[in-house]
Amino acid sequence: QAEEELKEACARQALQLQEMGRRERLRRAEVGRAKEQLESLKTQVMRVCSPAAAGIAGKAVTEQQVIEKVRQISDENQQRHEREKRLQEELSSRLSKEKEVSANVEVFKKSLRELQ
């Protein structure tokens, strides 16, 4: 009976090992596809950004120049976003003040009418 249990345990472990091998092959295939996608994206980014990064059309650029250009564009977008947020807050503040002034004008007009 002990021998039978050992055989069953070995069989289970063999199945688990097979499953682990299958999963590892799947992961390796996924990693391969991810690498291909990354390389494709890199190629597309280089193609799109090359003229902008070089500053001169037709001039070859390095990956580092493209990375710096993308970083610069990202920084500019962040600054624009922050400026837009500040302007939105300023606009909101001015609208609140305008409403307050309008309410005060109405109170003033009402008081003026009552005095007349």
Coordinates of C-alpha atoms in Angstrom, one line a residue:
Q1 CA 0.0 0.0 0.0
A2 CA 2.9 2.4 0.8
E3 CA 4.4 1.6 -2.5
E4 CA 1.1 2.4 -4.2
E5 CA 0.8 5.7 -2.4
L6 CA 4.4 6.6 -3.4
K7 CA 3.6 5.8 -7.1
E8 CA 0.5 8.0 -6.9
A9 CA 2.5 10.8 -5.3
C10 CA 5.2 10.4 -8.0
A11 CA 2.5 10.5 -10.7
R12 CA 1.0 13.7 -9.2
Q13 CA 4.4 15.3 -9.0
A14 CA 5.1 14.3 -12.7
L15 CA 1.8 15.9 -13.7
Q16 CA 2.6 19.0 -11.7
L17 CA 6.0 19.2 -13.3
Q18 CA 4.4 18.8 -16.8
E19 CA 2.0 21.7 -15.9
M20 CA 4.8 23.8 -14.7
G21 CA 6.7 23.2 -17.9
R22 CA 3.6 24.1 -19.9
R23 CA 3.2 27.3 -18.0
E24 CA 6.9 28.2 -18.4
R25 CA 6.6 27.8 -22.2
L26 CA 3.5 30.0 -22.2
R27 CA 5.3 32.7 -20.2
R28 CA 8.3 32.5 -22.5
A29 CA 6.0 32.9 -25.5
E30 CA 4.3 35.9 -23.8
V31 CA 7.7 37.5 -23.0
G32 CA 8.7 37.0 -26.6
R33 CA 5.5 38.7 -27.9
A34 CA 6.0 41.5 -25.4
K35 CA 9.5 42.0 -26.6
E36 CA 8.3 42.1 -30.2
Q37 CA 5.6 44.6 -29.3
L38 CA 8.1 46.8 -27.4
E39 CA 10.5 46.7 -30.4
S40 CA 7.7 47.6 -32.7
L41 CA 6.6 50.5 -30.5
K42 CA 10.2 51.7 -30.2
T43 CA 10.5 51.6 -34.0
Q44 CA 7.3 53.6 -34.4
V45 CA 8.4 56.2 -31.8
M46 CA 11.7 56.6 -33.5
R47 CA 10.1 57.0 -36.9
V48 CA 7.6 59.6 -35.6
C49 CA 10.0 61.5 -33.3
S50 CA 13.1 61.4 -35.4
P51 CA 12.5 64.7 -37.3
A52 CA 11.3 66.4 -34.2
A53 CA 14.2 65.2 -32.1
A54 CA 16.8 66.0 -34.7
G55 CA 15.4 69.4 -35.5
I56 CA 16.5 68.9 -39.0
A57 CA 14.5 66.6 -41.3
G58 CA 16.4 63.7 -42.7
K59 CA 19.1 63.7 -40.0
A60 CA 19.6 60.4 -38.2
V61 CA 19.0 60.6 -34.4
T62 CA 19.9 58.4 -31.5
E63 CA 17.4 56.7 -29.2
Q64 CA 18.7 59.0 -26.4
Q65 CA 17.7 62.1 -28.5
V66 CA 14.3 60.7 -29.0
I67 CA 14.0 59.9 -25.3
E68 CA 15.0 63.5 -24.4
K69 CA 12.5 64.9 -26.9
V70 CA 9.7 62.7 -25.5
R71 CA 10.7 63.8 -22.0
Q72 CA 10.6 67.4 -23.1
I73 CA 7.2 67.0 -24.6
S74 CA 6.0 65.3 -21.5
D75 CA 7.3 68.1 -19.3
E76 CA 5.7 70.7 -21.5
N77 CA 2.4 68.9 -21.3
Q78 CA 2.6 68.7 -17.5
Q79 CA 3.4 72.5 -17.4
R80 CA 0.4 73.2 -19.7
H81 CA -1.8 71.1 -17.5
E82 CA -0.7 72.9 -14.3
R83 CA -1.2 76.3 -16.0
E84 CA -4.7 75.2 -17.2
K85 CA -5.5 74.1 -13.6
R86 CA -4.3 77.5 -12.2
L87 CA -6.4 79.4 -14.8
Q88 CA -9.4 77.3 -14.1
E89 CA -9.1 78.1 -10.4
E90 CA -8.6 81.7 -11.1
L91 CA -11.7 81.8 -13.4
S92 CA -13.7 80.0 -10.7
S93 CA -12.6 82.6 -8.1
R94 CA -13.4 85.5 -10.4
L95 CA -16.9 84.0 -11.1
S96 CA -17.5 83.7 -7.4
K97 CA -16.5 87.3 -6.8
E98 CA -18.6 88.4 -9.7
K99 CA -21.7 86.6 -8.2
E100 CA -20.9 88.2 -4.9
V101 CA -20.7 91.7 -6.5
S102 CA -23.9 91.1 -8.4
A103 CA -25.7 90.1 -5.2
N104 CA -24.4 93.2 -3.5
V105 CA -25.5 95.4 -6.4
E106 CA -29.0 93.9 -6.1
V107 CA -29.1 94.6 -2.4
F108 CA -27.8 98.1 -3.1
K109 CA -30.5 98.7 -5.8
K110 CA -33.2 97.4 -3.4
S111 CA -32.0 99.6 -0.7
L112 CA -31.9 102.6 -3.1
R113 CA -35.5 101.9 -4.2
E114 CA -36.7 101.7 -0.6
L115 CA -35.0 105.0 0.2
Q116 CA -36.7 106.7 -2.8

